[in-house]
Coordinates of C-alpha atoms and ligand atoms in Angstrom, one line a residue:
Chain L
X49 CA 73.5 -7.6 5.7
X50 CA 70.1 -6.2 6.0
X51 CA 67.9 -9.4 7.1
X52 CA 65.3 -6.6 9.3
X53 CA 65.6 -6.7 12.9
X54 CA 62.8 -5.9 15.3
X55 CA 62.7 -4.1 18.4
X56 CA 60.5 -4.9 21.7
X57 CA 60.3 -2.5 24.7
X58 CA 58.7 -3.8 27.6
X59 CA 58.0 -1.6 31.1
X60 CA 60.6 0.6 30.0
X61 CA 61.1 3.4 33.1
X62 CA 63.4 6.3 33.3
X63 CA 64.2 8.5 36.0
X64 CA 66.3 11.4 35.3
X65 CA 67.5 13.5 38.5
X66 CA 64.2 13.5 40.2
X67 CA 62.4 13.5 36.8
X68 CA 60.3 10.5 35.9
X69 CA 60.6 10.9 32.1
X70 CA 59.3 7.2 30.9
X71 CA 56.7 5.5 33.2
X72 CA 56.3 2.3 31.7
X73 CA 57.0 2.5 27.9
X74 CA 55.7 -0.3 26.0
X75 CA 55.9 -0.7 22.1
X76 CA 56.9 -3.1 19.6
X77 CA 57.9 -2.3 15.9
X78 CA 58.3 -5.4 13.6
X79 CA 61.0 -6.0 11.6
X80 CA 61.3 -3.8 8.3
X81 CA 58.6 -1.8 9.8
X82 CA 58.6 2.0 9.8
X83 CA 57.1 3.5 13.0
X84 CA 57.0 7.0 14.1
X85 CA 56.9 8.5 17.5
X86 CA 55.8 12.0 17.9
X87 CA 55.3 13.5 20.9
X88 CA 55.8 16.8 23.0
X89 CA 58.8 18.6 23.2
X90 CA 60.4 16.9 26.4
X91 CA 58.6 14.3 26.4
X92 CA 61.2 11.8 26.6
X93 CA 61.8 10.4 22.6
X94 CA 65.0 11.1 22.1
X95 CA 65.9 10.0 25.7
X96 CA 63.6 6.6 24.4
X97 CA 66.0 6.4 21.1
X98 CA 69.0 6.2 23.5
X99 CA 67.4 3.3 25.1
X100 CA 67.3 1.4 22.3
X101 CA 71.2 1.0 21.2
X102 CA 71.9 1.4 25.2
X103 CA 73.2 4.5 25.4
X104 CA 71.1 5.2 28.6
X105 CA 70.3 2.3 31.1
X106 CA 66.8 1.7 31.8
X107 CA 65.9 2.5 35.4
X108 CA 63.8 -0.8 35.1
X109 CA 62.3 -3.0 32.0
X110 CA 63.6 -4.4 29.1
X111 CA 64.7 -4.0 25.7
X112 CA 64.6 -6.7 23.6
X113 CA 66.6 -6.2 19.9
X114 CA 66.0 -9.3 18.1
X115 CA 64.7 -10.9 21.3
X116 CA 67.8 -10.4 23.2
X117 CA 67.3 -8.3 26.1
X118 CA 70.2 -5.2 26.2
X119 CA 69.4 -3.4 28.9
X120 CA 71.8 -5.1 31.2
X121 CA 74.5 -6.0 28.6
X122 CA 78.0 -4.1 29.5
X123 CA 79.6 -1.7 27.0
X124 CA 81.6 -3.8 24.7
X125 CA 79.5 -6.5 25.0
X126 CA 76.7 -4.0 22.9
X127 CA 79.1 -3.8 20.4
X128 CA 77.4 -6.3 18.4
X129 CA 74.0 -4.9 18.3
X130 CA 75.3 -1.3 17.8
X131 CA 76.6 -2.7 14.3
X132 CA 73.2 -3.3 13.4
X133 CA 71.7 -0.5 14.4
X134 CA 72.2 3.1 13.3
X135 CA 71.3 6.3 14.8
X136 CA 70.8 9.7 13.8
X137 CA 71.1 12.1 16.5
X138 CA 69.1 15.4 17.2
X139 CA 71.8 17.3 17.1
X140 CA 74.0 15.4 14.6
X141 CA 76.7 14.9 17.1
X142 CA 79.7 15.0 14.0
X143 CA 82.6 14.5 15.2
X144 CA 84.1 18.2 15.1
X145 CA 87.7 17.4 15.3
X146 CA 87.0 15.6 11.4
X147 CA 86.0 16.6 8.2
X148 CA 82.6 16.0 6.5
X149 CA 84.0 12.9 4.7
X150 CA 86.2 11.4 8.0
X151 CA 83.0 12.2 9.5
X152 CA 81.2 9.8 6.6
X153 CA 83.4 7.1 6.3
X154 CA 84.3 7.0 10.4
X155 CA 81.9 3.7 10.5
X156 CA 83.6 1.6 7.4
X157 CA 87.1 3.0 8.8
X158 CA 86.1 1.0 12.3
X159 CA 84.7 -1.5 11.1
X160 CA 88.0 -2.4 9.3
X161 CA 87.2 -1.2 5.9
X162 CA 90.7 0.0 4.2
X163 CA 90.5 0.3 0.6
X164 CA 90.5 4.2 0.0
X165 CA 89.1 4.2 -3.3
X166 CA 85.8 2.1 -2.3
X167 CA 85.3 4.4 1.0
X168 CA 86.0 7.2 -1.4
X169 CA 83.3 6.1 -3.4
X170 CA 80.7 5.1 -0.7
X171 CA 81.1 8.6 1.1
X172 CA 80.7 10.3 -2.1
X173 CA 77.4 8.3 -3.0
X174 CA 76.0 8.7 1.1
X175 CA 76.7 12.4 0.8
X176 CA 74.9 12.3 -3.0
X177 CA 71.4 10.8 -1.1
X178 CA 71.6 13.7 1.5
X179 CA 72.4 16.2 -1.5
X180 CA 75.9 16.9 -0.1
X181 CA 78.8 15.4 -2.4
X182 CA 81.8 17.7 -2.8
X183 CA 81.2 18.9 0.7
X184 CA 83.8 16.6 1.9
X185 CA 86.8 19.1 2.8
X186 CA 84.4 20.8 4.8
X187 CA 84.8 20.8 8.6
X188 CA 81.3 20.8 10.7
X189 CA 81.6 23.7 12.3
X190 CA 81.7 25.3 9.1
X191 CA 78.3 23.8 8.2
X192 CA 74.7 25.3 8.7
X193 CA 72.7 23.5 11.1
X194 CA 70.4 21.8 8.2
X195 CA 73.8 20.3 6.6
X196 CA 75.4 19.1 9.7
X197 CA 71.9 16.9 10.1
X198 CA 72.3 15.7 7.1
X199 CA 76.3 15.1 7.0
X200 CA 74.9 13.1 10.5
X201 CA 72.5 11.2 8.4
X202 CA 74.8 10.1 5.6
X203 CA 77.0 8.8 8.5
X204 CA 74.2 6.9 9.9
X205 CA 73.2 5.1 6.6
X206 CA 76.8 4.7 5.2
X207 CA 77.1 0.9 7.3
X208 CA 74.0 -0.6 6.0
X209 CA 72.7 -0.9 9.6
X210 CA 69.4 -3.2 9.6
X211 CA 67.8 -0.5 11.7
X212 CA 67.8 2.9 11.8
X213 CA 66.7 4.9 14.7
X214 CA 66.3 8.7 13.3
X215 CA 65.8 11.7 16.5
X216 CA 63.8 14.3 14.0
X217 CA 65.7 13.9 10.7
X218 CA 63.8 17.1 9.1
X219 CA 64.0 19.4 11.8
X220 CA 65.6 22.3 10.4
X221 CA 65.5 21.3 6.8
X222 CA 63.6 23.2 3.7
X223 CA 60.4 21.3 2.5
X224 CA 62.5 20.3 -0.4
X225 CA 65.1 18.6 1.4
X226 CA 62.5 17.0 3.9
X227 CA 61.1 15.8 1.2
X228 CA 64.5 14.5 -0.2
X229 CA 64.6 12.9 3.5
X230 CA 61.3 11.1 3.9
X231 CA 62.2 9.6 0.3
X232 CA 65.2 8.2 1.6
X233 CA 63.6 6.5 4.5
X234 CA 61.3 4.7 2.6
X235 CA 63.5 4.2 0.1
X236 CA 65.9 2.1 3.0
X237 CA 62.8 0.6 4.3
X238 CA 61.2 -0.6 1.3
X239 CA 64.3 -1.6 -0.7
X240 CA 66.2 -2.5 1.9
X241 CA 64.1 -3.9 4.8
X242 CA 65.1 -1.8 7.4
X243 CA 63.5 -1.3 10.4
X244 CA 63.1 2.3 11.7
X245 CA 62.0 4.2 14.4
X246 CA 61.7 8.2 13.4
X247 CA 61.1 10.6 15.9
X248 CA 59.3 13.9 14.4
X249 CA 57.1 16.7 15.2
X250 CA 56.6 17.0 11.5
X251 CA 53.2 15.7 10.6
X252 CA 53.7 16.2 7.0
X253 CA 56.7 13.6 7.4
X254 CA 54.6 11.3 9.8
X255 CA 51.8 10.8 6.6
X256 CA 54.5 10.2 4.3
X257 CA 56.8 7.5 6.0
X258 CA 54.7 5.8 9.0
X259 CA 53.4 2.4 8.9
X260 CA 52.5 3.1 12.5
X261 CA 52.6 6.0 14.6
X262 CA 53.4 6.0 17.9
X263 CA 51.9 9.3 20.9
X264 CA 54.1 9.7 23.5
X265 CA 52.5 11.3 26.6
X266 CA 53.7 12.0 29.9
X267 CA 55.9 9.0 29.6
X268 CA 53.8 6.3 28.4
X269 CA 52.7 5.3 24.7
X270 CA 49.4 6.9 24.5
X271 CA 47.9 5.8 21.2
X272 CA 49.4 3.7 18.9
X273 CA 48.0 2.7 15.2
X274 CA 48.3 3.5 11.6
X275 CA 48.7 6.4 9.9
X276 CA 45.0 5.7 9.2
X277 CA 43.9 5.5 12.9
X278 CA 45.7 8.7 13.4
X279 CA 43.6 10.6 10.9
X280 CA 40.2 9.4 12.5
X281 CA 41.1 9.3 15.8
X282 CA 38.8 11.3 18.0
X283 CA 41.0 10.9 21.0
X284 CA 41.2 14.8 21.9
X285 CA 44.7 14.9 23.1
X286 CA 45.7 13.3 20.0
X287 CA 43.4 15.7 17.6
X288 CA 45.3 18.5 19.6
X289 CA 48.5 17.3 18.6
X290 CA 47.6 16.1 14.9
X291 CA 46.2 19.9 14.5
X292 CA 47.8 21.7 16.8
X293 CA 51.7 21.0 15.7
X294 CA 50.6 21.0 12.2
X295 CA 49.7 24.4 12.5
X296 CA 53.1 25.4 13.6
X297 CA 54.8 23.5 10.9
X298 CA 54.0 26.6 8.6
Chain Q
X1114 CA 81.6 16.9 61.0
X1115 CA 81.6 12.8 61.0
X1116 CA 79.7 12.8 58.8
X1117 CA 81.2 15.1 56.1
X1118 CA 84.5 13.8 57.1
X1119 CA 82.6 9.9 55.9
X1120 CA 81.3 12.0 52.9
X1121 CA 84.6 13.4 51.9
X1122 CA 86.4 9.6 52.8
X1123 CA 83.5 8.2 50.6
X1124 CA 83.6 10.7 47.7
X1125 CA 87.2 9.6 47.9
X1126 CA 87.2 6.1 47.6
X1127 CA 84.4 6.5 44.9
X1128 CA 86.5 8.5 42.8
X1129 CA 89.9 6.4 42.8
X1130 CA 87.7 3.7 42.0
X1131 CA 86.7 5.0 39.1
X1132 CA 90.7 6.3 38.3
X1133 CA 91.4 2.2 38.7
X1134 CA 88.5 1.7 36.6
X1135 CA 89.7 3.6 33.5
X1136 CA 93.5 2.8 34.4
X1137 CA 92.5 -1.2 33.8
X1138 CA 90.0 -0.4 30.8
X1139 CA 92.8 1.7 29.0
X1140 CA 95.6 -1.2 29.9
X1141 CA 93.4 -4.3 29.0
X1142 CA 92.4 -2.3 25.9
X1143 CA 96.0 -2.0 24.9
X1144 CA 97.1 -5.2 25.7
X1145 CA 94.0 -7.1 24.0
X1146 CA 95.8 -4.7 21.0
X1147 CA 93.0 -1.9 20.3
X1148 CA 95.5 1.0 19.4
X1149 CA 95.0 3.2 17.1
X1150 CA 98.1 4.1 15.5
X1151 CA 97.0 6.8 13.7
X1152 CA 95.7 8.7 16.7
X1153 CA 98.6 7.6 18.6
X1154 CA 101.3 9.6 16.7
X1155 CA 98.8 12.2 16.3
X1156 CA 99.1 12.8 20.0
X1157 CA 102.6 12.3 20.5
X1158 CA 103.5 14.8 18.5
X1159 CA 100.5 17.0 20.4
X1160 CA 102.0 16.1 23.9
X1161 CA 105.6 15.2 22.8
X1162 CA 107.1 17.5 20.7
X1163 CA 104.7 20.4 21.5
X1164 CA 105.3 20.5 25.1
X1165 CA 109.2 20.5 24.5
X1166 CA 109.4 24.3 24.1
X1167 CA 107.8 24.8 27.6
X1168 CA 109.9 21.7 29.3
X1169 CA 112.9 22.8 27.7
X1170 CA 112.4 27.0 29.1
X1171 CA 111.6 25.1 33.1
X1172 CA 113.9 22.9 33.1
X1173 CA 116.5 25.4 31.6
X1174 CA 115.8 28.3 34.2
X1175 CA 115.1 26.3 37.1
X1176 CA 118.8 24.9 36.5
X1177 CA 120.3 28.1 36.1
X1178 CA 118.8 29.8 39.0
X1179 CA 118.9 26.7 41.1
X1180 CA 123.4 26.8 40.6
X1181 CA 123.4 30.7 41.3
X1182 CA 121.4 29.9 44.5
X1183 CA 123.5 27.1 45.0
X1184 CA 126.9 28.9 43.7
X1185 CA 125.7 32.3 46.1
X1186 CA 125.7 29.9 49.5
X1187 CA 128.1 27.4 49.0
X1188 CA 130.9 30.1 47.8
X1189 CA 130.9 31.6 51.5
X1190 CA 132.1 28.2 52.5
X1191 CA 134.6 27.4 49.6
X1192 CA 132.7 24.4 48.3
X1193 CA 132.7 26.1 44.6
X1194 CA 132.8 22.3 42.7
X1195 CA 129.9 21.2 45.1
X1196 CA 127.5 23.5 42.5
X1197 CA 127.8 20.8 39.9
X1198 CA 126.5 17.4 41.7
X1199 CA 123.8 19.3 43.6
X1200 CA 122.1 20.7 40.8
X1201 CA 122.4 17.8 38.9
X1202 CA 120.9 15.1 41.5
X1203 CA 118.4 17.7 42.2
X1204 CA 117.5 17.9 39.0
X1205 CA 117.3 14.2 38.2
X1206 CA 115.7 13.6 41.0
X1207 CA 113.2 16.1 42.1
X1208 CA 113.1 19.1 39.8
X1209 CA 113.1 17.9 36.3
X1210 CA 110.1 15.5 37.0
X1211 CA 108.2 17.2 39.1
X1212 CA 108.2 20.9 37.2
X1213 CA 107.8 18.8 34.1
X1214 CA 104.5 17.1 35.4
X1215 CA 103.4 20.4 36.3
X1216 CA 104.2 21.9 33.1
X1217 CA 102.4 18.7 31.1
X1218 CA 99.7 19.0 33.8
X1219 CA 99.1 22.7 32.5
X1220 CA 99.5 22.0 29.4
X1221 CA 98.2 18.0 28.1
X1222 CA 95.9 17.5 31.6
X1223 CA 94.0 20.4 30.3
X1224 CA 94.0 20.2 26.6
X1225 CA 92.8 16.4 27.3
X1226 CA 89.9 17.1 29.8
X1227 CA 88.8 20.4 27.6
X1228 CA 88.7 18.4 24.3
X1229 CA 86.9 15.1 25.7
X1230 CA 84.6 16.9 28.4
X1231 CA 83.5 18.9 25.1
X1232 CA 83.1 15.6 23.3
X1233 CA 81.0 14.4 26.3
X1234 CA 78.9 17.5 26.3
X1235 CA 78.0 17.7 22.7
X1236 CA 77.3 14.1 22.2
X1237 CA 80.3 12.8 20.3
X1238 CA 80.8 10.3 22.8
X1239 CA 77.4 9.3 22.7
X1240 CA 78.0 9.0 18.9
X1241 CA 80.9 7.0 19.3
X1242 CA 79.1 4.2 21.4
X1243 CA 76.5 4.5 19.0
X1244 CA 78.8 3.1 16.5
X1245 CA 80.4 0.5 18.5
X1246 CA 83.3 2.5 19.2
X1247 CA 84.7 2.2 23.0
X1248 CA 85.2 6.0 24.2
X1249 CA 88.6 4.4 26.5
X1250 CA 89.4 3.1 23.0
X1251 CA 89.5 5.9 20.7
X1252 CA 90.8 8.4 23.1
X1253 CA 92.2 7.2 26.4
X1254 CA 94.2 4.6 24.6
X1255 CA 96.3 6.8 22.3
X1256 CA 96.6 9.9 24.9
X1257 CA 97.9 7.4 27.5
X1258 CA 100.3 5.3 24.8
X1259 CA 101.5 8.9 23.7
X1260 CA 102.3 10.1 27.3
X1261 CA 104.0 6.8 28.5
X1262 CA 106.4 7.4 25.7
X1263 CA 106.7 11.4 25.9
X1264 CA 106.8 11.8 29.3
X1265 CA 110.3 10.3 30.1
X1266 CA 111.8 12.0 27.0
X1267 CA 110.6 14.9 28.2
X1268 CA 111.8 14.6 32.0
X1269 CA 115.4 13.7 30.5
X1270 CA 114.5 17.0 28.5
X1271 CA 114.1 19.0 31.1
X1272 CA 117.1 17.5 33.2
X1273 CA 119.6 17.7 30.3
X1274 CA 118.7 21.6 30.0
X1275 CA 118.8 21.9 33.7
X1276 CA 122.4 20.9 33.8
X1277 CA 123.3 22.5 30.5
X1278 CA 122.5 26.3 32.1
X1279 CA 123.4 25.4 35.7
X1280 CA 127.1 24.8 33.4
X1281 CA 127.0 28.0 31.5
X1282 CA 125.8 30.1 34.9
X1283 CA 128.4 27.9 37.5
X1284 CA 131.1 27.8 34.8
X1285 CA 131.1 30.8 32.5
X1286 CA 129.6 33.4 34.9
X1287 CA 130.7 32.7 38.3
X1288 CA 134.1 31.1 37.4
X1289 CA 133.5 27.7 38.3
X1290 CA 136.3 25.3 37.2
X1291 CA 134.7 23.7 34.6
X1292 CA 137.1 20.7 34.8
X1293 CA 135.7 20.3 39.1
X1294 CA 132.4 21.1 38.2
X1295 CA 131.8 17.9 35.6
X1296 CA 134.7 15.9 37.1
X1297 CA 132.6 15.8 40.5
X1298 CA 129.0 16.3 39.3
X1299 CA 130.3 12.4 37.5
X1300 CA 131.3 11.5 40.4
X1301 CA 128.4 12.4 42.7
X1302 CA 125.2 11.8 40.1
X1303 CA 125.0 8.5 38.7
X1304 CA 122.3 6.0 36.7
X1305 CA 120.2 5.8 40.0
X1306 CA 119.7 9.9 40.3
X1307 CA 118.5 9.6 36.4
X1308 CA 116.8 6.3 36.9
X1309 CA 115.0 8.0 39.5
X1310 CA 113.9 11.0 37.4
X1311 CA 112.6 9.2 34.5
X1312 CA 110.0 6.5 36.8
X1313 CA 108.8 9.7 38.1
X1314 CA 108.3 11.1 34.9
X1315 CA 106.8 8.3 33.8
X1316 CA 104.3 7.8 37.2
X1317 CA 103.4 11.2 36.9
X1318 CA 102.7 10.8 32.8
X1319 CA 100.0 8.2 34.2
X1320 CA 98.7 10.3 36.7
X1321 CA 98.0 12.9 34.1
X1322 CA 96.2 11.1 31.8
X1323 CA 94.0 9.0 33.7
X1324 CA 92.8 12.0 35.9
X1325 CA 92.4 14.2 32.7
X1326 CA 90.5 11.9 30.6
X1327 CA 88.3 11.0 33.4
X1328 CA 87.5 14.4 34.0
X1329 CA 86.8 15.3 30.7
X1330 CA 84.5 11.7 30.7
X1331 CA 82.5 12.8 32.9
X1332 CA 82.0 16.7 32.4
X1333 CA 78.5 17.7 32.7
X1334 CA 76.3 20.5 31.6
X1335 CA 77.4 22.4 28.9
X1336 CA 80.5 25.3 28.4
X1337 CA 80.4 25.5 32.3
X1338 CA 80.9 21.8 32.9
X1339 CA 83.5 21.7 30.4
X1340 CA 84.8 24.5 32.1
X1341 CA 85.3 23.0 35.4
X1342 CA 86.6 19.9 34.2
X1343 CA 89.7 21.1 32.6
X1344 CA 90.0 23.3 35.9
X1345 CA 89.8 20.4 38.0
X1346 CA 91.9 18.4 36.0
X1347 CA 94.9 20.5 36.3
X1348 CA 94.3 21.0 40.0
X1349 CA 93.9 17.5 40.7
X1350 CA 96.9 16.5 38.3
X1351 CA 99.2 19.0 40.2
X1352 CA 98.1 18.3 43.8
X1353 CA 98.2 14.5 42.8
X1354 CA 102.0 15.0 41.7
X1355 CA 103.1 16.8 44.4
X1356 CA 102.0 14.3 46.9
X1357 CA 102.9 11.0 44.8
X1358 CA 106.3 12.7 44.1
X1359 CA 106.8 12.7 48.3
X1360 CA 105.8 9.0 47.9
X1361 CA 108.1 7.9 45.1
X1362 CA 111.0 9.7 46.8
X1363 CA 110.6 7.9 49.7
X1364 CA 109.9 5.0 48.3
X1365 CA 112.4 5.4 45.4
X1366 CA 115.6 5.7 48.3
X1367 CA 114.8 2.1 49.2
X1368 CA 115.1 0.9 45.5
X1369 CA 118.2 3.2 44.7
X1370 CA 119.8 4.6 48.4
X1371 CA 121.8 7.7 48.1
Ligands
ATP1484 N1 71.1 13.6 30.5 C1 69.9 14.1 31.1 N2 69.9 14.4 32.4 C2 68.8 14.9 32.9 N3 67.7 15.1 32.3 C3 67.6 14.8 31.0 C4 68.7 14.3 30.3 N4 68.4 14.1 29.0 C5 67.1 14.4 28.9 N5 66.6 14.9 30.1 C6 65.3 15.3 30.4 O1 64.4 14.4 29.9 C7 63.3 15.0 29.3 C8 63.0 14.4 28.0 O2 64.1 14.8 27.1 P1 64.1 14.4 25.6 O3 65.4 15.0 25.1 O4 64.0 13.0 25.5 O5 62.9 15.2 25.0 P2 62.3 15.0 23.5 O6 61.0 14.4 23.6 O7 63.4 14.4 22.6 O8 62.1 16.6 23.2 P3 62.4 17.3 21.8 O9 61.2 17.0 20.9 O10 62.4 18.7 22.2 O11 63.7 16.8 21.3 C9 63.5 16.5 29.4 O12 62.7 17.0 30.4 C10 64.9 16.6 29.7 O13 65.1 17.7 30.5
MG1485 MG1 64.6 15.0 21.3

């Protein structure tokens, strides 16, 4: 299931309303590769995450998921790739009208899976990684903003997708469960192979998990390297954000 | 004034457009056999047997005012017995679909848009194309399936309990013969008159659901959004039926003439 899959953007532009959020994205993450994007508040990542499984529709450029391009493929037709790609959104979008463990096992349920005691077992062990087994009864709105993330992220690991695309997965979460979190995503990417992209403000979480890191600024990729480079980089917009956000993680 | 007129005109076409869209997404979905059977019943017995109470009290009053009005004019001129067949082809053919369209339009069209505009708004649709699941799939398919089937039932619902009262209020409080009253209303209202009610119901059951669940598909912008959706949606649905009803009863008398 998980041979790693990789991802290409070429040129990728976005205009929303009269905003021109991406203005020429480029960026390539190999497969079983962990890159993190960070960038400003608005700046267009989790609109660039959408790209990516084609929930938004480049206004030009290409997206290339294991070289095929998806940015002009119709709705059904992304079926496929969306199999093989997982997302976690910022908001954790559960589905409110389930509970925690509908919520969980929604993506073995549609992808035909109808023994009850094996999805039984694989939402109980999903919701064990995020720290949340026995929560199943639970409906979301019922749920802090912290859990709900993490409910979402159990749901977006519970398929085995080759890729994982994660829109700030510790946003919101106590340093212990952060911790828990960044684990888990190298955990997936070294045992595993899978490719992910994580969105974050969270430096702390950027020197744990990235292979390469990834500035978004003003709608372009402004510096892109390892963690390494990130450290020594003398680029002043770059120190500004290294420092600067750091300080607010506090 | 041409030019809002073209706006208008465009805005028009651009919108039944999309209505065709989702009308041939939702049929090729549920002939190429993506239902949901689950969901399905789930909504039947959300639009089917919950809206029952409400079709049951329309349909029931409207025939029971509808033979005292009757009963009040045509006892000046004697025609006592008339009371029966007139409520009863009104009510197959005009009241018992439309006010039940209405009723289901105030009741499903806005329960539909509210629930899938707030879908739309908080991302859960997003998360269902995220994991390959077709939004027309998972929720136009079963709402529609679950209203093709309802909405008849309902119609004859409504109908039966439109003649049922207009009995009781012709025969046991104004004295109606009760022998006249069904011997002619027999006579007079046949298969076409219930025929008749029934494709409305079922026309209008479409209407409904396509407008509903494209409203709530595209809702925008939060609370408000969602808002205005479900508003629109039962607007739309109610104006829509009013106008197609004209349609299908012309149209209808060519099929089945009186
Ligand atoms: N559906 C939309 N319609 C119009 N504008 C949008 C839409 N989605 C996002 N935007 C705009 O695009 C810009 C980028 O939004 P995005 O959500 O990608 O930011 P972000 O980088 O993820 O920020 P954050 O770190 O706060 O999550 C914002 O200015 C936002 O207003
Ligand atoms: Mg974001």
């Amino acid at each position: 299931m998980n041979t790693s899959i990789s991802i290409e953007v070429r040129g990728l532009h976005k205009t929303l309303g009269s905003q021109q959020v991406l203005r020429g994205v480029d960026l390539s993450v190999n497969p079983g590769e962990t890159m993190v994007i960070i960038g400003r508040s608005g700046g267009g990542k989790s609109v660039l995450l959408k790209h990516l499984i084609g929930l938004m529709r480049p206004t030009s450029g290409e997206i290339l998921i294991e070289g095929q391009n998806i940015a002009g493929l119709g709705e059904r037709q992304l079926g496929a790739i969306r199999k093989k790609v997982g997302i976690l959104f910022q908001n954790g979008a559960l589905f409110d009208s389930m509970n925690v463990g509908r919520n969980v096992a929604f993506p073995l349920l549609e992808s035909g899976a109808r023994n009850a005691g094996v999805i039984r077992k694989k939402v109980s062990e999903a919701l064990g990684v995020v720290d949340l087994d026995g929560q199943q009864e639970k409906m979301p709105v019922n749920l802090s903003g912290g859990m709900r993330k993490r409910v979402a992220l159990a749901r977006a690991i519970i398929s085995e997708p080759s890729c994982i695309l994660y829109d700030e997965p510790t946003a919101g979460l106590d340093p212990i469960v952060s911790d828990s979190i960044n684990r888990l995503i190298r955990r997936l990417q070294r045992r595993l192979g899978v490719t992910s992209i994580v969105v974050t403000h969270d430096m702390n979480s950027v020197f744990h998990i990235a292979d390469r890191v990834a500035y978004l600024l003003d709608g372009r990729i402004y510096f892109l390297g390892s963690v390494e480079d990130l450290r020594q980089s003398a680029d002043p917009r770059v120190r500004d954000f290294v420092e600067g956000r750091s300080g607010e993680a506090e | 004034m041409i030019r809002s007129t073209g706006r208008i005109f465009l805005t028009l076409c651009l919108y039944l457009g999309e209505l065709a869209f989702l009308f041939l997404e939702t049929t090729g979905a549920i002939l190429r056999g993506r239902i949901r059977w689950r969901l399905f019943w789930q909504q039947v017995n959300e639009i089917g047997s919950r809206s029952q109470m409400v079709v049951m009290v329309t349909g029931g009053f409207t025939g029971a005012v509808f033979a005292a009005q009757t009963f009040f004019q045509f006892h000046l001129l004697g025609m006592d017995s008339a009371v029966g067949p007139v409520v009863a082809i009104s009510m197959c053919r005009e009241l018992g679909p439309v006010l039940t369209g209405l009723m289901v339009a105030g009741r499903v069209g806005a329960a539909m848009s509210a629930e899938i505009g707030t879908m739309k708004v908080t991302e859960q649709i997003d998360a269902l194309r995220a994991l390959a699941v077709h939004p027309v799939d998972y929720l136009v398919v079963p709402r529609a399936m679950a209203i093709f089937v309802s909405m008849p039932l309902l119609v004859g619902e409504s109908i039966g309990f439109g003649i049922f009262t207009s009995y009781i209020v012709g025969v046991k409080l104004m004295g109606i013969q009760g022998t006249y009253f069904i011997s002619n209303m027999i006579q007079f209202a046949d298969l076409a008159d219930v025929s008749i009610g029934l494709i409305k119901g079922f026309v209008f059951g479409i209407l409904i659901v396509l407008i509903s669940c494209h409203q709530g598909l595209h809702a925008r912008e939060g609370a408000v959004g969602v808002g205005r959706a479900t508003t629109d949606a039962v607007v739309i649905c109610s104006l829509t039926i009013l106008v197609v009803n004209f349609v299908l009863t012309m149209g209808l008398n060519i099929i089945f003439p009186a």
